[in-house]
Amino acid sequence: MNQSSQDLLQQQYDSLPYPKMPLEKSPNQNYNSLFVKNLITSFYLCHQKVIDTTNKAILDVGCGSGWTTLNLAFANPNAKIIAIDLSQNSLEVAKKRLEYHQFSNVEFHQMAMENIGELNYQYDYINAEDVLYFCPQPIESLMALKSVLKSDGIIRANFHSYYQRFYYYLSQELFHCLGLFDNNPEDFEIDIVAETMQNLHPNTILKRYAGGIFNKGNADLSSEKTKENILMNYLIQNDKGYTIPQVFEILQASGLQFLAMTNWRQWEIRDLFKDRNSIPTAWEFVLENASEEEKLHLFELINPRHRLIDFWCVGENTISAIQPLSTWTDNDWFNAKIYLHPQLKSTEIKEDLLKTIKEQNYWEISKYITLPSLAPITISGHLSAVLLPLWNHSQTLEELVSYWLKIQPKNLITSEYKSRDEATQEIKDLIIKLETFLYLLVEK
């Protein structure tokens, strides 16, 4: 990044540490964010193993005001977190945030990610959230991060989608032409953007597709939230959009391998057809032979709705062969340990489950961590009780089956006592169902 460009970006975040979140606000119920930022989630997707985050080293790149850092600290208890940012003002806010929430195992450094090797750490997880689309040389930036990544480490990164933000890029080019990017945008530049967008004819393409808050008719132009919206969309320095093929090219050139989208279930191309189980024959052939990159690219060409191309990646040739639970042998199951995803182990969720069991209703497990599913995932009140032992520690299949036979020994339809095989199959079916969404994690 050239010096003048870096300075302008630094000045913008010095004047507006982002995100502007109250210090006392806690992410403890921000389940989707914690799910993504928990190393356990991506490590399981990569290796089908459950990792202990104690003493793991986690890097937060472009930590800003420390909201992402705080999320990482909540999601990965007892991990060592190193946070870096260009803006010293942002870092000061971040320090206060983590101190307020009593996290002491955190370091803060003012530096560019390209210089990260100077800290002499190797990281288990790197969170490069909302930073790479500012970099004129993202390959060099990713290579710098890869150089400090452990051999089995994971990087979470994202790029702005060129297709989804296309009209915002038009607006940025427009305001470049008006000279609003020549210096760090302040109230004068913000007012010009607001006045322009408010006065554009509603039938103009820019007003229709990049009008954003100005199309709602009630934007409070004096509020900090409105100013932040303008700066982060219309006047954001160095913003650039990417397509799926470009992202994969960057990863390949950086020596990294795509693992999964962080919201992978929301990139399923079959969901773009009226009936996902009956799509045109030509498409069946295309999808059968398409790579993951090609499927994602096709999705975005049809429905570019995601602002971010948000993904996990790893070093080349480090992804383990994943064996679906439905193909496991009896011996595999005998040696398996079953875990409840740690982001479900909250007091609020457990109380909700206990209430459901007491009232014998269906429990909607997906209403907390919504990212892995598109429709509600429910379990009967009887069966959901099997999950209770998992709040304390992992269980074997045999332990869960024994617990199930203790609390529900009879078949509710026949009123006859269940055989162990029958109970085992019921628990296997439940585990397979919930592991699909990573609500349960199962390792051999």
Coordinates of C-alpha atoms in Angstrom, one line a residue:
M1 CA 0.0 0.0 0.0
N2 CA 1.6 3.3 -1.0
Q3 CA 2.2 5.8 1.8
S4 CA -0.4 8.4 0.8
S5 CA -3.1 5.8 0.4
Q6 CA -2.2 4.2 3.7
D7 CA -2.2 7.6 5.4
L8 CA -5.7 8.5 4.1
L9 CA -7.1 5.1 5.3
Q10 CA -5.4 5.6 8.7
Q11 CA -6.8 9.1 9.0
Q12 CA -10.3 7.9 8.2
Y13 CA -10.3 5.3 11.0
D14 CA -8.5 7.7 13.4
S15 CA -11.4 10.1 13.0
L16 CA -14.0 7.4 13.2
P17 CA -12.9 4.2 15.0
Y18 CA -15.1 1.5 13.6
P19 CA -17.4 0.0 14.5
K20 CA -18.9 2.6 16.8
M21 CA -20.1 0.2 19.5
P22 CA -20.6 1.0 23.2
L23 CA -17.7 -0.3 25.3
E24 CA -20.1 -2.1 27.7
K25 CA -21.9 -4.0 25.0
S26 CA -21.3 -7.7 25.2
P27 CA -21.3 -10.2 22.2
N28 CA -22.3 -13.1 24.5
Q29 CA -25.6 -13.5 22.6
N30 CA -24.2 -12.7 19.2
Y31 CA -24.3 -16.4 18.4
N32 CA -23.6 -16.3 14.7
S33 CA -20.5 -14.2 15.1
L34 CA -19.2 -16.3 17.9
F35 CA -19.9 -19.5 15.9
V36 CA -17.8 -18.2 13.0
K37 CA -15.0 -16.8 15.1
N38 CA -14.6 -19.9 17.3
L39 CA -11.6 -21.8 16.0
I40 CA -13.5 -25.1 16.8
T41 CA -16.0 -24.4 14.0
S42 CA -13.5 -24.1 11.1
F43 CA -11.1 -26.7 12.5
Y44 CA -13.9 -29.2 12.6
L45 CA -14.8 -28.5 9.0
C46 CA -11.2 -28.9 8.0
H47 CA -10.3 -32.0 10.1
Q48 CA -13.5 -33.4 11.7
K49 CA -11.7 -33.0 15.0
V50 CA -12.6 -30.9 18.1
I51 CA -9.7 -28.6 19.1
D52 CA -9.1 -27.1 22.5
T53 CA -8.6 -23.4 22.2
T54 CA -6.7 -23.0 25.4
N55 CA -3.4 -21.2 24.8
K56 CA -4.0 -21.1 21.1
A57 CA -2.6 -18.0 19.4
I58 CA -5.2 -15.9 17.5
L59 CA -4.4 -12.8 15.4
D60 CA -7.0 -10.1 14.7
V61 CA -6.0 -8.1 11.7
G62 CA -7.5 -4.6 11.4
C63 CA -9.1 -4.9 14.8
G64 CA -10.5 -1.4 14.6
S65 CA -12.4 -0.4 17.8
G66 CA -11.9 -3.9 19.2
W67 CA -15.4 -5.4 18.6
T68 CA -14.0 -8.3 16.5
T69 CA -11.3 -8.8 19.1
L70 CA -13.9 -9.0 21.9
N71 CA -15.9 -11.5 19.9
L72 CA -12.8 -13.6 19.4
A73 CA -12.0 -13.5 23.1
F74 CA -15.6 -14.6 24.0
A75 CA -15.5 -17.3 21.3
N76 CA -12.1 -18.8 22.2
P77 CA -11.7 -18.8 26.0
N78 CA -8.2 -18.9 27.3
A79 CA -6.6 -18.2 23.9
K80 CA -3.9 -15.7 23.4
I81 CA -5.1 -12.9 21.1
I82 CA -2.9 -10.4 19.3
A83 CA -4.7 -7.5 17.6
I84 CA -3.2 -5.1 15.1
D85 CA -4.5 -2.0 13.3
L86 CA -3.1 1.0 11.4
S87 CA -5.1 3.5 13.5
Q88 CA -3.7 4.3 17.0
N89 CA -7.0 5.9 18.0
S90 CA -8.9 2.8 17.1
L91 CA -6.4 0.7 19.1
E92 CA -6.9 2.9 22.2
V93 CA -10.7 2.2 22.0
A94 CA -10.0 -1.5 21.5
K95 CA -7.8 -1.6 24.6
K96 CA -10.5 0.0 26.7
R97 CA -13.1 -2.4 25.4
L98 CA -11.1 -5.5 26.3
E99 CA -10.1 -4.1 29.7
Y100 CA -13.8 -3.3 30.4
H101 CA -14.7 -6.9 29.8
Q102 CA -11.8 -8.1 31.8
F103 CA -9.8 -9.9 29.1
S104 CA -6.1 -9.5 29.9
N105 CA -4.5 -12.1 27.6
V106 CA -4.6 -9.6 24.6
E107 CA -1.8 -7.6 23.0
F108 CA -2.4 -4.6 20.7
H109 CA 0.1 -3.3 18.1
Q110 CA -0.1 -0.5 15.6
M111 CA 1.2 -2.0 12.4
A112 CA 0.3 -3.0 8.8
M113 CA -0.4 -6.7 8.2
E114 CA 2.5 -6.9 5.8
N115 CA 4.8 -6.4 8.8
I116 CA 3.2 -9.0 11.0
G117 CA 6.3 -11.2 11.0
E118 CA 8.0 -8.6 13.2
L119 CA 6.0 -9.8 16.2
N120 CA 7.6 -13.3 16.0
Y121 CA 4.4 -15.2 16.6
Q122 CA 2.9 -18.2 14.8
Y123 CA -0.9 -18.3 14.8
D124 CA -3.5 -21.1 15.0
Y125 CA -6.2 -18.8 13.7
I126 CA -6.0 -15.5 11.8
N127 CA -9.1 -13.2 11.6
A128 CA -8.7 -10.9 8.6
E129 CA -12.1 -9.5 8.6
D130 CA -13.0 -6.5 6.4
V131 CA -9.4 -5.6 5.6
L132 CA -8.3 -7.3 2.4
Y133 CA -10.5 -5.2 0.1
F134 CA -8.5 -2.2 1.1
C135 CA -5.2 -3.7 0.0
P136 CA -3.9 -2.8 -3.5
Q137 CA -1.8 -6.0 -3.3
P138 CA -4.0 -8.6 -1.6
I139 CA -1.7 -11.5 -2.6
E140 CA 1.2 -10.0 -0.8
S141 CA -1.0 -9.3 2.2
L142 CA -2.2 -12.9 2.3
M143 CA 1.3 -14.3 1.8
A144 CA 2.4 -12.2 4.8
L145 CA -0.4 -13.8 6.9
K146 CA 0.5 -17.3 5.6
S147 CA 4.1 -16.8 6.7
V148 CA 3.0 -16.6 10.3
L149 CA 0.3 -19.3 10.1
K150 CA 0.9 -22.6 11.8
S151 CA 1.0 -25.7 9.6
D152 CA -2.6 -26.6 10.6
G153 CA -3.7 -23.0 11.1
I154 CA -6.8 -21.4 9.6
I155 CA -7.4 -17.9 8.1
R156 CA -10.8 -16.3 8.1
A157 CA -10.9 -13.6 5.4
N158 CA -13.3 -11.8 3.2
F159 CA -13.5 -9.5 0.1
H160 CA -16.2 -7.2 -0.9
S161 CA -18.3 -8.6 -3.7
Y162 CA -17.9 -6.6 -6.9
Y163 CA -21.3 -7.7 -8.2
Q164 CA -23.2 -7.0 -4.9
R165 CA -21.7 -3.6 -4.4
F166 CA -21.4 -2.6 -8.0
Y167 CA -23.6 0.5 -7.6
Y168 CA -21.8 1.7 -4.5
Y169 CA -18.6 1.5 -6.6
L170 CA -20.4 3.7 -9.2
S171 CA -21.2 6.2 -6.4
Q172 CA -17.6 6.1 -5.1
E173 CA -16.3 6.9 -8.6
L174 CA -18.8 9.7 -8.8
F175 CA -17.6 11.3 -5.6
H176 CA -14.0 10.8 -6.6
C177 CA -14.8 12.9 -9.7
L178 CA -16.2 15.6 -7.3
G179 CA -12.9 15.6 -5.4
L180 CA -14.4 14.2 -2.1
F181 CA -11.6 11.6 -1.8
D182 CA -8.7 14.0 -2.1
N183 CA -8.4 14.3 1.7
N184 CA -9.9 12.4 4.6
P185 CA -13.7 12.9 4.2
E186 CA -15.2 14.9 7.0
D187 CA -18.5 16.6 7.6
F188 CA -18.2 18.8 4.5
E189 CA -17.8 15.8 2.2
I190 CA -20.5 13.9 4.1
D191 CA -22.9 16.7 3.6
I192 CA -22.3 16.8 -0.2
V193 CA -22.9 13.0 -0.5
A194 CA -26.2 13.4 1.5
E195 CA -27.3 16.4 -0.5
T196 CA -26.5 14.6 -3.8
M197 CA -28.3 11.3 -2.9
Q198 CA -31.3 13.1 -1.4
N199 CA -31.8 15.2 -4.6
L200 CA -31.2 12.6 -7.3
H201 CA -34.3 11.7 -9.2
P202 CA -35.8 8.5 -7.8
N203 CA -35.7 6.9 -11.3
T204 CA -31.9 7.3 -11.7
I205 CA -30.0 4.0 -11.5
L206 CA -27.7 5.3 -8.7
K207 CA -30.6 6.4 -6.5
R208 CA -32.5 3.2 -7.0
Y209 CA -29.7 0.8 -6.4
A210 CA -27.3 2.7 -4.2
G211 CA -29.7 5.0 -2.4
G212 CA -29.6 2.9 0.7
I213 CA -30.6 5.0 3.7
F214 CA -31.7 7.8 1.4
N215 CA -34.4 5.7 -0.1
K216 CA -36.1 5.2 3.3
G217 CA -37.1 8.9 3.5
N218 CA -36.3 9.2 7.2
A219 CA -32.5 9.3 7.4
D220 CA -31.3 11.3 10.3
L221 CA -28.4 13.2 8.8
S222 CA -27.2 14.4 12.1
S223 CA -26.8 11.0 13.7
E224 CA -23.4 9.3 14.0
K225 CA -24.9 6.1 12.6
T226 CA -25.9 7.9 9.3
K227 CA -22.5 9.5 9.0
E228 CA -20.8 6.1 9.6
N229 CA -23.0 4.6 6.9
I230 CA -22.0 7.3 4.4
L231 CA -18.3 6.9 5.2
M232 CA -18.4 3.1 5.0
N233 CA -20.2 3.0 1.7
Y234 CA -19.9 6.2 -0.4
L235 CA -16.7 7.6 0.9
I236 CA -14.7 4.6 2.0
Q237 CA -11.0 4.9 1.1
N238 CA -9.4 2.2 -1.2
D239 CA -12.5 0.1 -1.4
K240 CA -12.4 -2.6 -4.1
G241 CA -14.7 -5.4 -5.1
Y242 CA -13.9 -8.9 -6.3
T243 CA -15.5 -11.8 -8.0
I244 CA -15.4 -15.4 -7.0
P245 CA -12.8 -16.4 -9.7
Q246 CA -10.6 -13.5 -8.7
V247 CA -10.7 -14.6 -5.0
F248 CA -9.7 -18.1 -5.9
E249 CA -6.9 -16.8 -8.1
I250 CA -5.6 -14.7 -5.2
L251 CA -5.7 -17.7 -2.9
Q252 CA -3.9 -19.9 -5.3
A253 CA -1.2 -17.3 -5.9
S254 CA -0.9 -16.9 -2.1
G255 CA -0.3 -20.6 -1.6
L256 CA -3.6 -21.0 0.2
Q257 CA -6.5 -23.4 -0.2
F258 CA -10.2 -22.5 0.1
L259 CA -11.9 -24.4 2.9
A260 CA -15.5 -23.1 3.1
M261 CA -17.7 -20.1 3.1
T262 CA -18.4 -19.0 6.7
N263 CA -22.1 -18.9 5.7
W264 CA -21.8 -22.0 3.5
R265 CA -25.5 -23.0 3.6
Q266 CA -26.4 -19.6 2.1
W267 CA -24.4 -20.2 -1.0
E268 CA -26.3 -23.3 -2.2
I269 CA -27.2 -22.8 -5.9
R270 CA -30.1 -25.3 -5.8
D271 CA -31.9 -22.9 -3.5
L272 CA -32.1 -20.4 -6.3
F273 CA -34.6 -22.6 -8.2
K274 CA -38.3 -22.8 -7.5
D275 CA -37.9 -26.5 -6.5
R276 CA -34.4 -27.4 -5.4
N277 CA -35.1 -31.1 -5.9
S278 CA -36.3 -30.6 -9.5
I279 CA -33.9 -28.3 -11.4
P280 CA -33.5 -28.3 -15.2
T281 CA -31.6 -31.4 -16.5
A282 CA -28.9 -29.3 -18.0
W283 CA -28.2 -27.8 -14.6
E284 CA -28.0 -31.3 -13.0
F285 CA -25.2 -32.1 -15.4
V286 CA -23.5 -28.8 -14.8
L287 CA -23.6 -29.1 -11.0
E288 CA -22.5 -32.8 -11.1
N289 CA -19.3 -31.8 -12.9
A290 CA -18.7 -28.3 -11.4
S291 CA -15.9 -27.5 -8.9
E292 CA -16.7 -25.6 -5.7
E293 CA -15.3 -22.5 -7.2
E294 CA -17.6 -22.8 -10.3
K295 CA -20.7 -23.5 -8.2
L296 CA -20.0 -20.4 -6.1
H297 CA -19.4 -18.3 -9.2
L298 CA -22.7 -19.5 -10.8
F299 CA -24.5 -18.6 -7.6
E300 CA -23.2 -15.1 -7.5
L301 CA -24.0 -14.5 -11.2
I302 CA -27.6 -15.5 -10.5
N303 CA -28.1 -13.9 -7.1
P304 CA -25.3 -11.6 -5.9
R305 CA -26.9 -10.9 -2.5
H306 CA -23.9 -11.3 -0.2
R307 CA -21.9 -8.1 0.5
L308 CA -18.9 -10.2 1.5
I309 CA -17.2 -13.2 -0.1
D310 CA -16.5 -14.4 3.4
F311 CA -14.5 -17.7 3.8
W312 CA -12.0 -19.8 5.7
C313 CA -8.8 -20.9 4.0
V314 CA -5.8 -23.0 4.9
G315 CA -2.3 -23.9 3.7
E316 CA -2.2 -26.1 0.6
N317 CA -2.8 -29.9 1.1
T318 CA -3.8 -29.5 4.8
I319 CA -7.6 -30.4 4.5
S320 CA -8.3 -33.8 5.9
A321 CA -10.5 -36.3 4.1
I322 CA -13.9 -36.0 5.8
Q323 CA -16.0 -39.1 6.1
P324 CA -19.8 -38.5 6.4
L325 CA -21.3 -39.9 9.6
S326 CA -23.8 -41.8 7.5
T327 CA -20.9 -44.0 6.2
W328 CA -19.4 -44.7 9.6
T329 CA -18.9 -48.3 10.7
D330 CA -20.0 -49.7 14.1
N331 CA -16.4 -49.5 15.2
D332 CA -16.2 -45.8 14.2
W333 CA -19.3 -45.1 16.3
F334 CA -18.0 -47.1 19.2
N335 CA -14.8 -44.9 19.4
A336 CA -16.6 -41.6 18.7
K337 CA -16.9 -38.7 21.1
I338 CA -20.0 -36.4 20.7
Y339 CA -19.7 -32.7 21.6
L340 CA -22.3 -30.0 21.7
H341 CA -20.9 -27.0 19.9
P342 CA -19.6 -24.7 22.6
Q343 CA -21.5 -21.7 21.3
L344 CA -24.7 -23.5 22.2
K345 CA -23.6 -23.9 25.8
S346 CA -25.1 -20.7 27.2
T347 CA -27.4 -20.4 30.2
E348 CA -30.1 -18.8 28.0
I349 CA -30.2 -21.7 25.5
K350 CA -30.2 -24.4 28.3
E351 CA -33.1 -22.7 30.1
D352 CA -35.0 -22.6 26.8
L353 CA -34.3 -26.3 26.3
L354 CA -35.4 -27.2 29.8
K355 CA -38.6 -25.2 29.3
T356 CA -39.2 -27.1 26.1
I357 CA -38.7 -30.5 27.7
K358 CA -41.0 -29.5 30.6
E359 CA -43.8 -28.4 28.2
Q360 CA -43.1 -31.3 25.8
N361 CA -42.9 -29.0 22.8
Y362 CA -40.6 -29.1 19.8
W363 CA -37.3 -27.4 20.4
E364 CA -36.0 -25.1 17.6
I365 CA -32.2 -25.5 18.0
S366 CA -31.5 -23.4 14.9
K367 CA -33.0 -20.1 16.3
Y368 CA -29.7 -19.3 18.0
I369 CA -27.0 -20.2 15.5
T370 CA -28.9 -19.5 12.2
L371 CA -26.0 -19.5 9.7
P372 CA -25.8 -23.3 8.9
S373 CA -29.6 -23.6 8.2
L374 CA -32.2 -21.9 6.0
A375 CA -35.2 -23.4 7.7
P376 CA -36.0 -24.1 11.3
I377 CA -34.3 -27.2 12.7
T378 CA -36.5 -28.7 15.4
I379 CA -36.3 -31.7 17.8
S380 CA -39.1 -33.2 19.8
G381 CA -39.2 -32.4 23.5
H382 CA -38.5 -36.0 24.4
L383 CA -35.5 -36.4 22.1
S384 CA -34.0 -33.0 22.9
A385 CA -33.5 -34.1 26.5
V386 CA -30.7 -36.4 25.2
L387 CA -28.6 -33.3 24.7
L388 CA -28.6 -32.3 28.4
P389 CA -25.5 -34.4 29.3
L390 CA -23.5 -32.7 26.6
W391 CA -23.6 -29.4 28.5
N392 CA -21.2 -30.9 31.0
H393 CA -18.8 -32.8 28.7
S394 CA -18.5 -34.9 25.6
Q395 CA -20.3 -38.3 25.5
T396 CA -19.9 -41.6 23.7
L397 CA -22.7 -43.0 21.7
E398 CA -23.2 -45.7 24.3
E399 CA -23.5 -43.2 27.1
L400 CA -26.2 -41.2 25.1
V401 CA -28.1 -44.4 24.3
S402 CA -28.0 -45.5 27.9
Y403 CA -29.3 -42.1 29.0
W404 CA -32.0 -42.2 26.3
L405 CA -33.2 -45.7 27.4
K406 CA -33.3 -44.4 31.0
I407 CA -35.5 -41.4 30.2
Q408 CA -37.5 -42.9 27.4
P409 CA -37.5 -46.7 27.7
K410 CA -40.7 -47.3 25.8
N411 CA -41.7 -46.8 22.2
L412 CA -44.4 -44.2 22.4
I413 CA -46.4 -45.8 19.6
T414 CA -46.3 -49.4 20.6
S415 CA -45.8 -48.9 24.4
E416 CA -43.3 -51.7 24.3
Y417 CA -39.8 -51.4 25.7
K418 CA -37.2 -50.4 23.2
S419 CA -34.4 -52.7 22.2
R420 CA -30.9 -51.3 22.5
D421 CA -30.5 -51.4 18.7
E422 CA -33.7 -49.4 18.2
A423 CA -32.6 -46.8 20.7
T424 CA -29.1 -46.7 19.2
Q425 CA -30.6 -46.0 15.7
E426 CA -32.7 -43.1 17.1
I427 CA -29.7 -41.5 18.7
K428 CA -27.5 -42.0 15.6
D429 CA -30.2 -40.3 13.5
L430 CA -30.3 -37.4 15.8
I431 CA -26.6 -37.0 15.9
I432 CA -26.3 -37.2 12.1
K433 CA -29.1 -34.6 11.7
L434 CA -27.5 -32.1 14.1
E435 CA -23.9 -32.7 12.9
T436 CA -24.9 -31.6 9.4
F437 CA -25.4 -28.1 10.9
L438 CA -22.4 -28.4 13.3
Y439 CA -24.7 -28.1 16.3
L440 CA -23.1 -31.4 17.3
L441 CA -19.5 -32.2 16.6
V442 CA -18.4 -35.9 16.3
E443 CA -14.8 -37.1 16.2
K444 CA -13.4 -40.6 16.1

